[in-house]
Coordinates of N, CA, C and O in Angstrom, one line a residue:
X6 N 9.3 -7.1 -19.8 CA 9.2 -5.7 -20.2 C 10.2 -4.9 -19.5 O 10.5 -5.1 -18.3
X7 N 10.7 -3.9 -20.2 CA 11.8 -3.0 -19.7 C 11.2 -2.2 -18.5 O 10.1 -1.8 -18.5
X8 N 12.1 -2.0 -17.5 CA 11.6 -1.3 -16.3 C 11.3 0.2 -16.6 O 10.4 0.7 -16.1
X9 N 12.0 0.8 -17.5 CA 11.7 2.2 -17.9 C 10.4 2.3 -18.6 O 9.6 3.2 -18.4
X10 N 10.1 1.3 -19.5 CA 8.8 1.3 -20.2 C 7.6 1.1 -19.2 O 6.6 1.8 -19.3
X11 N 7.8 0.2 -18.2 CA 6.8 0.0 -17.1 C 6.6 1.3 -16.4 O 5.4 1.7 -16.1
X12 N 7.7 2.0 -16.0 CA 7.5 3.2 -15.3 C 6.8 4.3 -16.1 O 5.9 5.0 -15.6
X13 N 7.1 4.4 -17.4 CA 6.4 5.4 -18.2 C 5.0 5.0 -18.3 O 4.1 5.9 -18.2
X14 N 4.6 3.8 -18.5 CA 3.2 3.3 -18.6 C 2.5 3.6 -17.3 O 1.3 4.0 -17.3
X15 N 3.1 3.4 -16.2 CA 2.5 3.7 -14.9 C 2.3 5.2 -14.7 O 1.2 5.6 -14.2
X16 N 3.3 6.0 -15.1 CA 3.1 7.4 -14.9 C 2.1 8.0 -15.8 O 1.5 9.1 -15.5
X17 N 1.9 7.4 -17.0 CA 1.1 8.0 -18.0 C -0.2 7.3 -18.3 O -0.8 7.4 -19.3
X18 N -0.7 6.7 -17.2 CA -2.0 6.0 -17.4 C -3.1 6.9 -17.8 O -3.9 6.6 -18.7
X19 N -3.2 8.1 -17.1 CA -4.2 9.1 -17.5 C -4.1 9.6 -18.9 O -5.1 9.8 -19.6
X20 N -2.9 9.8 -19.4 CA -2.7 10.2 -20.7 C -3.2 9.2 -21.7 O -3.9 9.6 -22.7
X21 N -2.9 7.9 -21.5 CA -3.4 6.9 -22.4 C -4.9 6.7 -22.3 O -5.5 6.5 -23.3
X22 N -5.4 6.9 -21.1 CA -6.9 6.8 -20.9 C -7.6 7.9 -21.7 O -8.6 7.7 -22.3
X23 N -7.1 9.1 -21.7 CA -7.7 10.2 -22.4 C -7.6 10.0 -23.9 O -8.6 10.2 -24.6
X24 N -6.4 9.6 -24.4 CA -6.3 9.4 -25.8 C -7.2 8.2 -26.3 O -7.8 8.3 -27.3
X25 N -7.3 7.2 -25.4 CA -8.2 6.1 -25.8 C -9.7 6.5 -25.8 O -10.4 6.1 -26.6
X26 N -10.0 7.4 -24.8 CA -11.4 7.9 -24.7 C -11.7 8.7 -26.0 O -12.9 8.6 -26.5
X27 N -10.8 9.5 -26.4 CA -11.0 10.3 -27.7 C -11.3 9.4 -28.8 O -12.2 9.6 -29.7
X28 N -10.5 8.3 -28.9 CA -10.7 7.3 -30.0 C -12.0 6.6 -29.9 O -12.7 6.4 -30.9
X29 N -12.4 6.2 -28.7 CA -13.7 5.6 -28.4 C -14.9 6.5 -28.8 O -15.8 6.1 -29.4
X30 N -14.7 7.8 -28.4 CA -15.8 8.7 -28.8 C -15.9 8.8 -30.3 O -17.0 8.9 -30.8
X31 N -14.8 8.8 -31.0 CA -14.8 8.9 -32.4 C -15.5 7.7 -33.1 O -16.4 7.9 -34.0
X32 N -15.2 6.5 -32.6 CA -15.7 5.3 -33.2 C -17.2 5.2 -32.8 O -18.1 4.9 -33.6
X33 N -17.5 5.3 -31.5 CA -18.9 5.1 -31.1 C -19.8 6.2 -31.6 O -21.0 6.0 -31.9
X34 N -19.3 7.4 -31.7 CA -20.0 8.6 -32.2 C -20.5 8.4 -33.6 O -21.5 8.9 -34.0
X35 N -19.7 7.7 -34.4 CA -20.1 7.4 -35.8 C -21.3 6.5 -35.9 O -22.0 6.6 -36.8
X36 N -21.5 5.7 -34.9 CA -22.6 4.8 -34.9 C -23.8 5.4 -34.2 O -25.0 5.2 -34.6
X37 N -23.6 6.1 -33.1 CA -24.7 6.6 -32.3 C -25.3 7.9 -32.8 O -26.5 8.0 -33.0
X38 N -24.4 8.9 -33.1 CA -24.9 10.2 -33.6 C -23.8 10.7 -34.6 O -23.0 11.6 -34.3
X39 N -23.9 10.2 -35.9 CA -22.8 10.6 -36.8 C -22.8 12.1 -37.2 O -21.7 12.6 -37.4
X40 N -23.9 12.7 -37.2 CA -23.9 14.2 -37.5 C -23.2 15.0 -36.5 O -22.4 15.8 -36.8
X41 N -23.5 14.8 -35.2 CA -22.8 15.5 -34.1 C -21.3 15.2 -34.1 O -20.5 16.1 -34.0
X42 N -21.0 13.9 -34.3 CA -19.6 13.5 -34.2 C -18.8 14.1 -35.4 O -17.7 14.6 -35.2
X43 N -19.4 14.1 -36.6 CA -18.8 14.7 -37.7 C -18.6 16.2 -37.5 O -17.5 16.7 -37.8
X44 N -19.6 16.9 -37.0 CA -19.5 18.3 -36.7 C -18.4 18.6 -35.7 O -17.5 19.5 -35.9
X45 N -18.3 17.8 -34.6 CA -17.3 18.0 -33.6 C -15.9 17.8 -34.1 O -15.0 18.6 -33.9
X46 N -15.7 16.7 -34.9 CA -14.3 16.5 -35.4 C -13.9 17.4 -36.5 O -12.7 17.7 -36.7
X47 N -14.8 17.8 -37.3 CA -14.5 18.8 -38.3 C -14.1 20.1 -37.6 O -13.1 20.8 -38.0
X48 N -14.8 20.5 -36.6 CA -14.5 21.7 -35.9 C -13.2 21.6 -35.2 O -12.4 22.5 -35.1
X49 N -12.9 20.4 -34.6 CA -11.6 20.1 -33.9 C -10.5 20.2 -35.0 O -9.4 20.8 -34.6
X50 N -10.7 19.7 -36.2 CA -9.7 19.8 -37.2 C -9.4 21.3 -37.6 O -8.3 21.7 -37.8
X51 N -10.4 22.1 -37.6 CA -10.3 23.5 -37.9 C -9.6 24.2 -36.7 O -8.8 25.2 -36.9
X52 N -9.9 23.8 -35.5 CA -9.2 24.4 -34.3 C -7.7 24.1 -34.2 O -7.0 24.9 -33.7
X53 N -7.3 23.0 -34.8 CA -5.9 22.7 -34.7 C -5.1 23.7 -35.6 O -4.0 24.0 -35.3
X54 N -5.7 24.2 -36.6 CA -5.1 25.2 -37.4 C -5.0 26.6 -36.7 O -4.1 27.4 -37.1
X55 N -5.8 26.8 -35.7 CA -5.6 27.9 -34.8 C -4.6 27.6 -33.8 O -4.9 27.0 -32.7
X56 N -3.4 27.9 -34.0 CA -2.2 27.4 -33.3 C -2.2 27.9 -31.8 O -1.6 27.2 -31.0
X57 N -2.9 29.0 -31.5 CA -2.9 29.4 -30.1 C -3.5 28.4 -29.2 O -3.1 28.2 -28.1
X58 N -4.6 27.7 -29.6 CA -5.2 26.7 -28.8 C -4.2 25.5 -28.6 O -4.1 24.9 -27.5
X59 N -3.6 25.1 -29.7 CA -2.6 24.0 -29.6 C -1.4 24.4 -28.7 O -1.0 23.6 -27.8
X60 N -0.9 25.6 -28.8 CA 0.1 26.1 -27.9 C -0.3 26.1 -26.4 O 0.5 25.7 -25.5
X61 N -1.5 26.5 -26.2 CA -2.0 26.5 -24.8 C -2.1 25.1 -24.3 O -1.7 24.8 -23.2
X62 N -2.6 24.2 -25.1 CA -2.7 22.8 -24.7 C -1.4 22.1 -24.4 O -1.2 21.4 -23.4
X63 N -0.4 22.4 -25.3 CA 0.9 21.8 -25.1 C 1.6 22.4 -23.9 O 2.2 21.7 -23.1
X64 N 1.4 23.7 -23.6 CA 1.9 24.3 -22.4 C 1.3 23.7 -21.2 O 2.0 23.4 -20.2
X65 N 0.0 23.5 -21.2 CA -0.6 22.9 -20.0 C -0.1 21.5 -19.8 O 0.2 21.1 -18.7
X66 N 0.0 20.7 -20.8 CA 0.5 19.3 -20.7 C 1.9 19.2 -20.3 O 2.3 18.3 -19.6
X67 N 2.7 20.1 -20.8 CA 4.2 19.9 -20.6 C 4.7 20.5 -19.3 O 5.7 20.1 -18.8
X68 N 4.0 21.6 -18.9 CA 4.6 22.4 -17.8 C 3.9 22.3 -16.5 O 4.3 22.8 -15.5
X69 N 2.7 21.7 -16.4 CA 2.0 21.6 -15.2 C 2.3 20.2 -14.7 O 1.9 19.2 -15.3
X70 N 2.9 20.1 -13.5 CA 3.4 18.7 -13.1 C 2.3 17.8 -12.8 O 2.4 16.6 -13.0
X71 N 1.2 18.2 -12.2 CA 0.1 17.4 -11.9 C -0.9 17.4 -13.0 O -1.8 18.2 -13.1
X72 N -0.8 16.3 -13.9 CA -1.7 16.3 -15.1 C -3.1 16.1 -14.7 O -4.0 16.5 -15.5
X73 N -3.4 15.6 -13.6 CA -4.8 15.4 -13.2 C -5.5 16.8 -13.1 O -6.7 16.9 -13.4
X74 N -4.8 17.8 -12.6 CA -5.4 19.1 -12.6 C -5.7 19.6 -14.0 O -6.8 20.3 -14.2
X75 N -4.9 19.4 -15.0 CA -5.2 19.8 -16.3 C -6.4 19.0 -16.9 O -7.3 19.7 -17.4
X76 N -6.4 17.7 -16.7 CA -7.5 16.9 -17.2 C -8.8 17.3 -16.6 O -9.8 17.6 -17.3
X77 N -8.9 17.2 -15.3 CA -10.2 17.5 -14.6 C -10.5 19.0 -14.6 O -11.7 19.3 -14.7
X78 N -9.6 19.8 -14.7 CA -9.8 21.3 -14.8 C -10.4 21.6 -16.2 O -11.4 22.4 -16.3
X79 N -9.9 21.0 -17.2 CA -10.5 21.1 -18.6 C -11.9 20.6 -18.7 O -12.8 21.3 -19.2
X80 N -12.1 19.5 -18.0 CA -13.5 18.9 -18.1 C -14.4 19.8 -17.2 O -15.6 20.0 -17.7
X81 N -14.0 20.3 -16.1 CA -14.8 21.2 -15.3 C -15.1 22.5 -16.0 O -16.3 23.0 -16.0
X82 N -14.1 23.0 -16.7 CA -14.4 24.2 -17.5 C -15.4 24.0 -18.6 O -16.2 24.8 -18.9
X83 N -15.3 22.8 -19.2 CA -16.2 22.4 -20.3 C -17.6 22.3 -19.7 O -18.6 22.8 -20.3
X84 N -17.8 21.6 -18.6 CA -19.1 21.5 -18.0 C -19.7 22.9 -17.6 O -20.9 23.1 -17.9
X85 N -18.9 23.7 -17.1 CA -19.3 25.1 -16.7 C -19.7 25.9 -17.9 O -20.8 26.5 -18.0
X86 N -18.9 25.8 -19.0 CA -19.3 26.5 -20.2 C -20.5 26.0 -20.9 O -21.4 26.7 -21.4
X87 N -20.7 24.6 -20.9 CA -22.0 24.1 -21.4 C -23.2 24.5 -20.6 O -24.2 24.8 -21.2
X88 N -23.0 24.6 -19.3 CA -24.1 25.1 -18.5 C -24.4 26.5 -18.8 O -25.6 26.9 -18.9
X89 N -23.4 27.3 -19.0 CA -23.7 28.7 -19.3 C -24.3 28.9 -20.7 O -25.1 29.8 -20.9
X90 N -23.9 28.0 -21.6 CA -24.6 28.0 -23.0 C -26.0 27.6 -22.8 O -26.9 28.2 -23.4
X91 N -26.3 26.6 -22.0 CA -27.7 26.2 -21.8 C -28.5 27.3 -21.1 O -29.7 27.4 -21.5
X92 N -27.9 28.1 -20.2 CA -28.7 29.1 -19.6 C -28.7 30.4 -20.4 O -29.3 31.4 -20.0
X93 N -28.1 30.4 -21.6 CA -28.1 31.5 -22.5 C -27.1 32.6 -22.2 O -27.2 33.7 -22.8
X94 N -26.2 32.4 -21.4 CA -25.2 33.4 -21.1 C -24.2 33.6 -22.3 O -23.9 34.7 -22.7
X95 N -23.8 32.4 -22.8 CA -22.9 32.4 -24.0 C -23.8 32.0 -25.2 O -23.8 30.9 -25.6
X96 N -24.5 33.0 -25.8 CA -25.4 32.6 -26.9 C -24.6 32.4 -28.2 O -25.2 31.8 -29.1
X97 N -23.4 32.8 -28.3 CA -22.6 32.7 -29.5 C -21.8 31.3 -29.6 O -21.2 31.0 -30.6
X98 N -21.8 30.6 -28.5 CA -21.1 29.3 -28.5 C -22.1 28.2 -28.6 O -23.3 28.3 -28.3
X99 N -21.7 27.0 -29.1 CA -22.5 25.8 -29.2 C -21.8 24.7 -28.4 O -20.6 24.7 -28.2
X100 N -22.5 23.7 -28.1 CA -22.0 22.6 -27.4 C -21.0 21.8 -28.2 O -19.9 21.3 -27.7
X101 N -21.3 21.6 -29.5 CA -20.3 20.9 -30.4 C -19.0 21.7 -30.5 O -17.9 21.0 -30.5
X102 N -19.0 23.0 -30.5 CA -17.8 23.8 -30.6 C -17.0 23.6 -29.3 O -15.8 23.4 -29.3
X103 N -17.7 23.7 -28.1 CA -17.0 23.5 -26.8 C -16.4 22.1 -26.7 O -15.3 21.9 -26.2
X104 N -17.2 21.1 -27.2 CA -16.7 19.7 -27.2 C -15.4 19.5 -28.0 O -14.5 18.8 -27.7
X105 N -15.4 20.2 -29.2 CA -14.2 20.2 -30.1 C -13.0 20.8 -29.4 O -11.9 20.3 -29.4
X106 N -13.3 21.9 -28.7 CA -12.2 22.6 -27.9 C -11.7 21.6 -26.9 O -10.5 21.5 -26.7
X107 N -12.6 21.0 -26.1 CA -12.2 20.0 -25.1 C -11.3 18.9 -25.7 O -10.3 18.5 -25.1
X108 N -11.7 18.4 -26.8 CA -11.0 17.3 -27.4 C -9.6 17.7 -27.8 O -8.6 17.0 -27.6
X109 N -9.5 18.9 -28.4 CA -8.2 19.4 -28.9 C -7.3 19.7 -27.6 O -6.1 19.3 -27.6
X110 N -7.8 20.3 -26.6 CA -7.0 20.6 -25.4 C -6.6 19.3 -24.7 O -5.4 19.2 -24.4
X111 N -7.5 18.4 -24.5 CA -7.1 17.2 -23.8 C -6.2 16.3 -24.7 O -5.2 15.7 -24.1
X112 N -6.4 16.3 -26.0 CA -5.5 15.5 -26.8 C -4.1 16.0 -26.9 O -3.1 15.2 -26.6
X113 N -3.9 17.3 -27.1 CA -2.6 17.8 -27.2 C -1.9 17.9 -25.8 O -0.7 17.7 -25.7
X114 N -2.7 18.2 -24.8 CA -2.1 18.2 -23.5 C -1.6 16.8 -23.1 O -0.5 16.6 -22.4
X115 N -2.4 15.8 -23.4 CA -2.0 14.4 -23.1 C -0.7 14.0 -23.8 O 0.2 13.4 -23.3
X116 N -0.6 14.3 -25.1 CA 0.5 14.0 -25.9 C 1.8 14.7 -25.3 O 2.9 14.2 -25.2
X117 N 1.6 16.0 -25.0 CA 2.8 16.8 -24.4 C 3.2 16.2 -23.1 O 4.4 16.1 -22.8
X118 N 2.2 15.8 -22.3 CA 2.6 15.3 -21.0 C 3.2 13.9 -21.1 O 4.1 13.6 -20.4
X119 N 2.7 13.1 -22.1 CA 3.3 11.8 -22.3 C 4.8 12.0 -22.8 O 5.7 11.3 -22.4
X120 N 5.0 13.0 -23.7 CA 6.4 13.3 -24.1 C 7.3 13.7 -23.0 O 8.4 13.4 -22.9
X121 N 6.7 14.5 -22.0 CA 7.5 14.9 -20.9 C 7.9 13.7 -20.1 O 9.1 13.6 -19.6
X122 N 7.0 12.7 -19.9 CA 7.4 11.5 -19.2 C 8.5 10.7 -19.9 O 9.4 10.1 -19.4
X123 N 8.4 10.7 -21.3 CA 9.3 10.0 -22.1 C 10.7 10.6 -22.0 O 11.7 10.0 -22.0
X124 N 10.7 12.0 -22.0 CA 12.0 12.7 -22.0 C 12.7 12.6 -20.6 O 13.9 12.7 -20.6
X125 N 12.0 12.2 -19.6 CA 12.6 12.1 -18.3 C 13.7 11.0 -18.3 O 14.6 11.0 -17.5
X126 N 13.4 10.0 -19.2 CA 14.3 8.8 -19.2 C 15.4 9.0 -20.2 O 16.3 8.1 -20.3
X127 N 15.4 10.0 -21.0 CA 16.4 10.2 -22.0 C 16.5 9.1 -23.1 O 17.6 8.8 -23.5
X128 N 15.4 8.6 -23.4 CA 15.4 7.5 -24.4 C 15.5 8.0 -25.8 O 15.2 9.0 -26.2

């Protein structure tokens, strides 16, 4: 295997893990809870048309050097928001909407960060 490809794969392990996890959630969700999964991915599809969320995700993935901060920070913000929904602070939000936002943010940030690693080598 090419040394540059090995280096990209080593640097982008977290990116590939996040993208694989989104795929696993989609596949397993269809068997475990298809209604929830369908709601989440339809909402995520609608969120992609709201370009400001996509721009925020791409900016996070492309310009923050430590991608672990983006990934774990997004997950921590999701957990905090779900807790606030559970306690009734955010009565207008739902867990499936927040999960769709998390999927969109992590997916686009992972792709942007992966592209950043790819561009470092000028391939």
